[in-house]
Tab-separated table of C-alpha atoms and ligand atoms in Angstrom:
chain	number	residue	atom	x	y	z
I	1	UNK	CA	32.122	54.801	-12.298
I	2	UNK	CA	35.398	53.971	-13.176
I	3	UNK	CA	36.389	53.789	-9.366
I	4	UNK	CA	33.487	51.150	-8.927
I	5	UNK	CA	35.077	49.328	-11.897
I	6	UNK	CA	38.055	48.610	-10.617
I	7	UNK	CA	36.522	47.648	-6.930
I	8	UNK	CA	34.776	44.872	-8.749
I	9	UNK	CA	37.921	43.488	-10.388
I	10	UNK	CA	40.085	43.224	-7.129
I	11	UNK	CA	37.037	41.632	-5.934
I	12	UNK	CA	36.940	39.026	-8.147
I	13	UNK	CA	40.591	38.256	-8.611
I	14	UNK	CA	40.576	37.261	-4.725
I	15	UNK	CA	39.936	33.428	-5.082
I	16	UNK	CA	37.149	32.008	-3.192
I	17	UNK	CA	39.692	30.003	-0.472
I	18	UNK	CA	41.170	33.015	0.407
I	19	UNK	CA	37.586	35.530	1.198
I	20	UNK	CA	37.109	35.422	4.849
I	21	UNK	CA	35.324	33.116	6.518
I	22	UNK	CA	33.094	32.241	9.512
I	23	UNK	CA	32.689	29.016	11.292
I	24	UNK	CA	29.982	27.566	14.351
I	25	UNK	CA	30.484	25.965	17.019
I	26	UNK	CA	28.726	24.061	19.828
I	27	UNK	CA	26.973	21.149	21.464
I	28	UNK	CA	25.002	18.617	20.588
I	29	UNK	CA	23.426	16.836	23.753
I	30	UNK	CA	20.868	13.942	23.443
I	31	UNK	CA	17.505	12.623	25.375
I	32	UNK	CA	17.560	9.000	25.070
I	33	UNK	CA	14.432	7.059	25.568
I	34	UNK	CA	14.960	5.223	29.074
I	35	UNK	CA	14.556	1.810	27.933
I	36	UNK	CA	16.581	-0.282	25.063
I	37	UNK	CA	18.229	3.238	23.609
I	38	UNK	CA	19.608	2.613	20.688
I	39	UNK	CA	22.200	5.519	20.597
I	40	UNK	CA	25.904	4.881	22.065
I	41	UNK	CA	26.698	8.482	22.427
I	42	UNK	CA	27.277	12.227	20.759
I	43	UNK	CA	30.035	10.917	18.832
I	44	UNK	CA	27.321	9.429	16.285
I	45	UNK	CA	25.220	12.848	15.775
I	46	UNK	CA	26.125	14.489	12.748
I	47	UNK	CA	26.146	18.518	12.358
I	48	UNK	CA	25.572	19.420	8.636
I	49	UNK	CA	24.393	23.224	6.901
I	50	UNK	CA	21.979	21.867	4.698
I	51	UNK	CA	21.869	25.232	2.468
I	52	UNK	CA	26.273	26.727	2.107
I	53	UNK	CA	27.925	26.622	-0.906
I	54	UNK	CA	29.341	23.604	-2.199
I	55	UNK	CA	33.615	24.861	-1.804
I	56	UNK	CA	34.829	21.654	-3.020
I	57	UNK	CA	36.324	18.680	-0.622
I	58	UNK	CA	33.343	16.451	-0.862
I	59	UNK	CA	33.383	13.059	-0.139
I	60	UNK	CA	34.356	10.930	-3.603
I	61	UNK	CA	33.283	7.772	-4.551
I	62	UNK	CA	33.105	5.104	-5.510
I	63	UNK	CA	30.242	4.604	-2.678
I	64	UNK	CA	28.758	1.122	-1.520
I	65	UNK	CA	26.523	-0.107	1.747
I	66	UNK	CA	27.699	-4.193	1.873
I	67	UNK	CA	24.974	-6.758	3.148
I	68	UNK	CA	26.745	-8.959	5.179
I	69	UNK	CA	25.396	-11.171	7.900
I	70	UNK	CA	22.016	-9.459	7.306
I	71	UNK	CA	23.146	-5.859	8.385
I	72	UNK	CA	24.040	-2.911	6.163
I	73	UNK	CA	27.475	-1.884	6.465
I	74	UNK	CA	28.090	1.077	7.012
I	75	UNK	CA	25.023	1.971	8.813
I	76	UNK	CA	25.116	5.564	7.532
I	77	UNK	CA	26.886	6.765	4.553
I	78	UNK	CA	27.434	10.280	3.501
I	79	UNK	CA	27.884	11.257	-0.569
I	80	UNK	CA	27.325	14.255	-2.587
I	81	UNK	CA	24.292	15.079	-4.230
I	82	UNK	CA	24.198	12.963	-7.146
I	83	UNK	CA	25.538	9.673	-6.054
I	84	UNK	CA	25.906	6.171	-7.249
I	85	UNK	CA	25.838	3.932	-3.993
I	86	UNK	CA	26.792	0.227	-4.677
I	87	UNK	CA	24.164	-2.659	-2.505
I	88	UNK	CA	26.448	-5.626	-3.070
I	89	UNK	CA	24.987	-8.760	-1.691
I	90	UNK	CA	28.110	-10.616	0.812
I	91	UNK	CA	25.452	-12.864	2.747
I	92	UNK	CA	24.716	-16.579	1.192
I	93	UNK	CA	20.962	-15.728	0.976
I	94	UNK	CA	18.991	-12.623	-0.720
I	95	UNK	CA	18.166	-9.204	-0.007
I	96	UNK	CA	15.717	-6.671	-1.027
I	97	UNK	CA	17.112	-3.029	-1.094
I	98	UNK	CA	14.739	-0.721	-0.859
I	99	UNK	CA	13.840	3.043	0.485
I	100	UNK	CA	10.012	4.829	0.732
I	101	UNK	CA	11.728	8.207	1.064
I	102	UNK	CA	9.473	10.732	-0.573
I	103	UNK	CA	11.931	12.144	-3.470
I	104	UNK	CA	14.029	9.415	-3.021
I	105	UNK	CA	12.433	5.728	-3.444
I	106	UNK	CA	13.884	2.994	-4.957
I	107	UNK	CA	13.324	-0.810	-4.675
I	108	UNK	CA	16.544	-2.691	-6.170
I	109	UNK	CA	14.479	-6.103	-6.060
I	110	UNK	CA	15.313	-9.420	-4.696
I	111	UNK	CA	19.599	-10.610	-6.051
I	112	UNK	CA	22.001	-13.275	-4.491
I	113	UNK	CA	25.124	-13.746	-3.115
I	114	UNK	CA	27.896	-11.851	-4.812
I	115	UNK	CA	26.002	-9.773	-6.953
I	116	UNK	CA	25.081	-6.002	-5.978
I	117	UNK	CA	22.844	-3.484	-7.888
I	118	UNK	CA	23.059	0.367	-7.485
I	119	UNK	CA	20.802	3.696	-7.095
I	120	UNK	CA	21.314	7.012	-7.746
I	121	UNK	CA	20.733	10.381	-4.866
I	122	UNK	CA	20.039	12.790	-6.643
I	123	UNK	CA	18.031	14.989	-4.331
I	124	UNK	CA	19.719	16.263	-0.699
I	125	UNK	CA	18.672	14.913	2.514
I	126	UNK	CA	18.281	11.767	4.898
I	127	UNK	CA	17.266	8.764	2.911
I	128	UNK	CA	16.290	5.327	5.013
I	129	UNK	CA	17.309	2.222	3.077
I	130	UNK	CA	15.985	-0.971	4.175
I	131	UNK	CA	15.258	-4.721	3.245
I	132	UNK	CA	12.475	-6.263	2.366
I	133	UNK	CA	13.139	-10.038	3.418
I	134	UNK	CA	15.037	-8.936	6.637
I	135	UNK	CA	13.374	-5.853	9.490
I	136	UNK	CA	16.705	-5.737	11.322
I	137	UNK	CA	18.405	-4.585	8.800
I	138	UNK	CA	18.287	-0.490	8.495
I	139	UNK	CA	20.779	2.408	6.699
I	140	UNK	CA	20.675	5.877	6.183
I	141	UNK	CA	22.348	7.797	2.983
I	142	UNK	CA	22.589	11.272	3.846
I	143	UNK	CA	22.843	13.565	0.953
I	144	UNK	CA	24.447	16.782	1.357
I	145	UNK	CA	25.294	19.775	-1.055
I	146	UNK	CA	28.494	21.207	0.769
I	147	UNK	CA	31.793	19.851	2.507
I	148	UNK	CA	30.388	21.572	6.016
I	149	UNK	CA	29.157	18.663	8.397
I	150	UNK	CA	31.375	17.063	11.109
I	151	UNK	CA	30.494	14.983	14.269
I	152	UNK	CA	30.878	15.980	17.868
I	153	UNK	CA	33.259	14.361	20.459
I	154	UNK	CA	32.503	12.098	23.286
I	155	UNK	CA	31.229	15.151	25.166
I	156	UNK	CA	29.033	16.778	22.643
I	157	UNK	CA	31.220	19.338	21.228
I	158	UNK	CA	31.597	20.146	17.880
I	159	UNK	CA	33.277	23.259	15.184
I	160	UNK	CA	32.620	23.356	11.491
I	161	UNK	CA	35.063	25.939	10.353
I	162	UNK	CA	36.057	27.761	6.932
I	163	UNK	CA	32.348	28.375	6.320
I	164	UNK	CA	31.257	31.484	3.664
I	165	UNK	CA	29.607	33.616	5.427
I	166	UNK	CA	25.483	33.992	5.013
I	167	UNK	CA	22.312	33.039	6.504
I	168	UNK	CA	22.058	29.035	6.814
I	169	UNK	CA	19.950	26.142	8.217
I	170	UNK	CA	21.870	24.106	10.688
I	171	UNK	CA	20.947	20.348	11.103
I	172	UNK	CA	21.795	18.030	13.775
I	173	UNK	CA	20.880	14.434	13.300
I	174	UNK	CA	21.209	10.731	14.041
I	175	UNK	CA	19.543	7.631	13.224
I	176	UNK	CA	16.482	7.249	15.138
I	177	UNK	CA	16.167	10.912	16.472
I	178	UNK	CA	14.430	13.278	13.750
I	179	UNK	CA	16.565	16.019	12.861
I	180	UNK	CA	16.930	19.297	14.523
I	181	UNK	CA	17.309	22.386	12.551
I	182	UNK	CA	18.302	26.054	13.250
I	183	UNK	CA	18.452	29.104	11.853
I	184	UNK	CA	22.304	30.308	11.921
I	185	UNK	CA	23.788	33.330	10.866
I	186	UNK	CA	27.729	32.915	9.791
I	187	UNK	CA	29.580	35.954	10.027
I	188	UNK	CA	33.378	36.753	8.502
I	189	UNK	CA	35.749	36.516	11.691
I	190	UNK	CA	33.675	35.241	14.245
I	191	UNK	CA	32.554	31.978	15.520
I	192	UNK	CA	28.497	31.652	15.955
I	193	UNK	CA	27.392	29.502	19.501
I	194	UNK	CA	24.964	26.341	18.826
I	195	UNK	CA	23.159	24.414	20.964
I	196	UNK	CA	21.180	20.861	19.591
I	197	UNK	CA	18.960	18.848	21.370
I	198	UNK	CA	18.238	15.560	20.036
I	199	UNK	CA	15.303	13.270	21.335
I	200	UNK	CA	15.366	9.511	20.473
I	201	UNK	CA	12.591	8.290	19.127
I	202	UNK	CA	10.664	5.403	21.466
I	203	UNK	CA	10.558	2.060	18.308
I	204	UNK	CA	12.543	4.504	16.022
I	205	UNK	CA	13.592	0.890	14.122
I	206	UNK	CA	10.135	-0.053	13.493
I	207	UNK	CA	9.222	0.523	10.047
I	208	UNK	CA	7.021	-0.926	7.096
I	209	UNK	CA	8.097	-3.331	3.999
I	210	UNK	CA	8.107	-1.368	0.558
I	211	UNK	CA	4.283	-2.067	-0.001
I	212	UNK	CA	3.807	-0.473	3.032
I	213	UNK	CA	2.689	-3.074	5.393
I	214	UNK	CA	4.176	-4.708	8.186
I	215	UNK	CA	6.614	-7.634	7.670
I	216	UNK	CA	5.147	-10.738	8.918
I	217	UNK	CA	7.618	-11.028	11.628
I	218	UNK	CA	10.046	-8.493	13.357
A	1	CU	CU1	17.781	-8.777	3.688
């Protein structure tokens, strides 16, 4: 017993930075649809574990998606669970903010030029944000629990190392393809092979205004 004892207390003087660790690696290729794609290339996928520990080097804010000349800017913005984003309002005429995410909506009502209003992200995942006055205009705040995401090269690839090792759910994702998930396994030492598919999405910018009906012009 006393053997066992002192196993456990080496054990937990090792810090957490310095346990072994795994990593994955891969591609991500897509299927674009084969008229008026909307995707440039890999470099825009993102890889994320939805489900690893959170080891610290998350993204901190302060965190804010500017209207300006009736686009959202940046398009897709990545925080930690928990986050205040900013809407401020840079365009001369009104917006809307507003998302019909199951877990997730908000509608930040109509405000001017100048002034911005904020919501909170409190649940993880892939949250669409749009405006009510204006189709064109789409976002996506992606909510993750853990510092391991990254986004391929030009030709696909992509490595997400330093990961503890365990049983995980992989996600690859981009705006207007639905996410992809597998099942990965991360073992101490060794790097685990991935391989994403992504389809686009034929109208994937279509969507409804917050009552849920279709804006009177697109
Ligand atoms: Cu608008």
């Amino acid at each position: 017993m006393i053997r066992r004892g002192v196993a456990l207390g080496l054990l937990a003087a090792v810090p957490a930075s310095a346990r072994p660790t795994g990593e994955i690696a891969g591609s991500a290729t897509l299927a674009r649809v084969s008229v008026g794609s909307r995707i440039d290339g890999p470099e825009e996928v993102l890889v994320f574990i939805e489900d690893a520990p959170d080891t610290g080097g998350m993204p901190e804010g302060p965190f804010a998606i500017v209207q300006s000349k009736k686009a959202f800017h940046p398009s897709v913005l990545l925080v930690p669970r928990g986050a205040v984003v900013d809407f401020p309002n840079h365009d001369d005429l009104h917006h809307n903010v507003f998302s019909l995410a199951p877990g997730g909506a908000f509608d930040l009502g109509l405000y001017g030029a100048g002034e911005f209003r904020s919501a909170t992200f409190d649940r993880a995942g892939i949250f669409p944000v749009y405006c009510n006055i204006h189709p064109q205009m789409v976002a996506h705040v992606v909510v993750l629990t853990n510092p391991f995401y990254t986004r391929p090269a030009a030709d696909g690839r992509f490595r997400i190392r330093g990961i503890p090792p365990g049983r995980y759910q992989a996600v690859a994702w981009l705006p207007f393809a639905e996410p992809v998930r597998q099942a990965v396994e991360v073992q101490a030492g060794r790097s685990t092979d991935l391989h994403f598919t992504l389809r686009e999405r034929a109208g994937a910018g279509r969507h409804l205004d917050k009552s849920g009906l279709p804006y009177a012009r697109y």
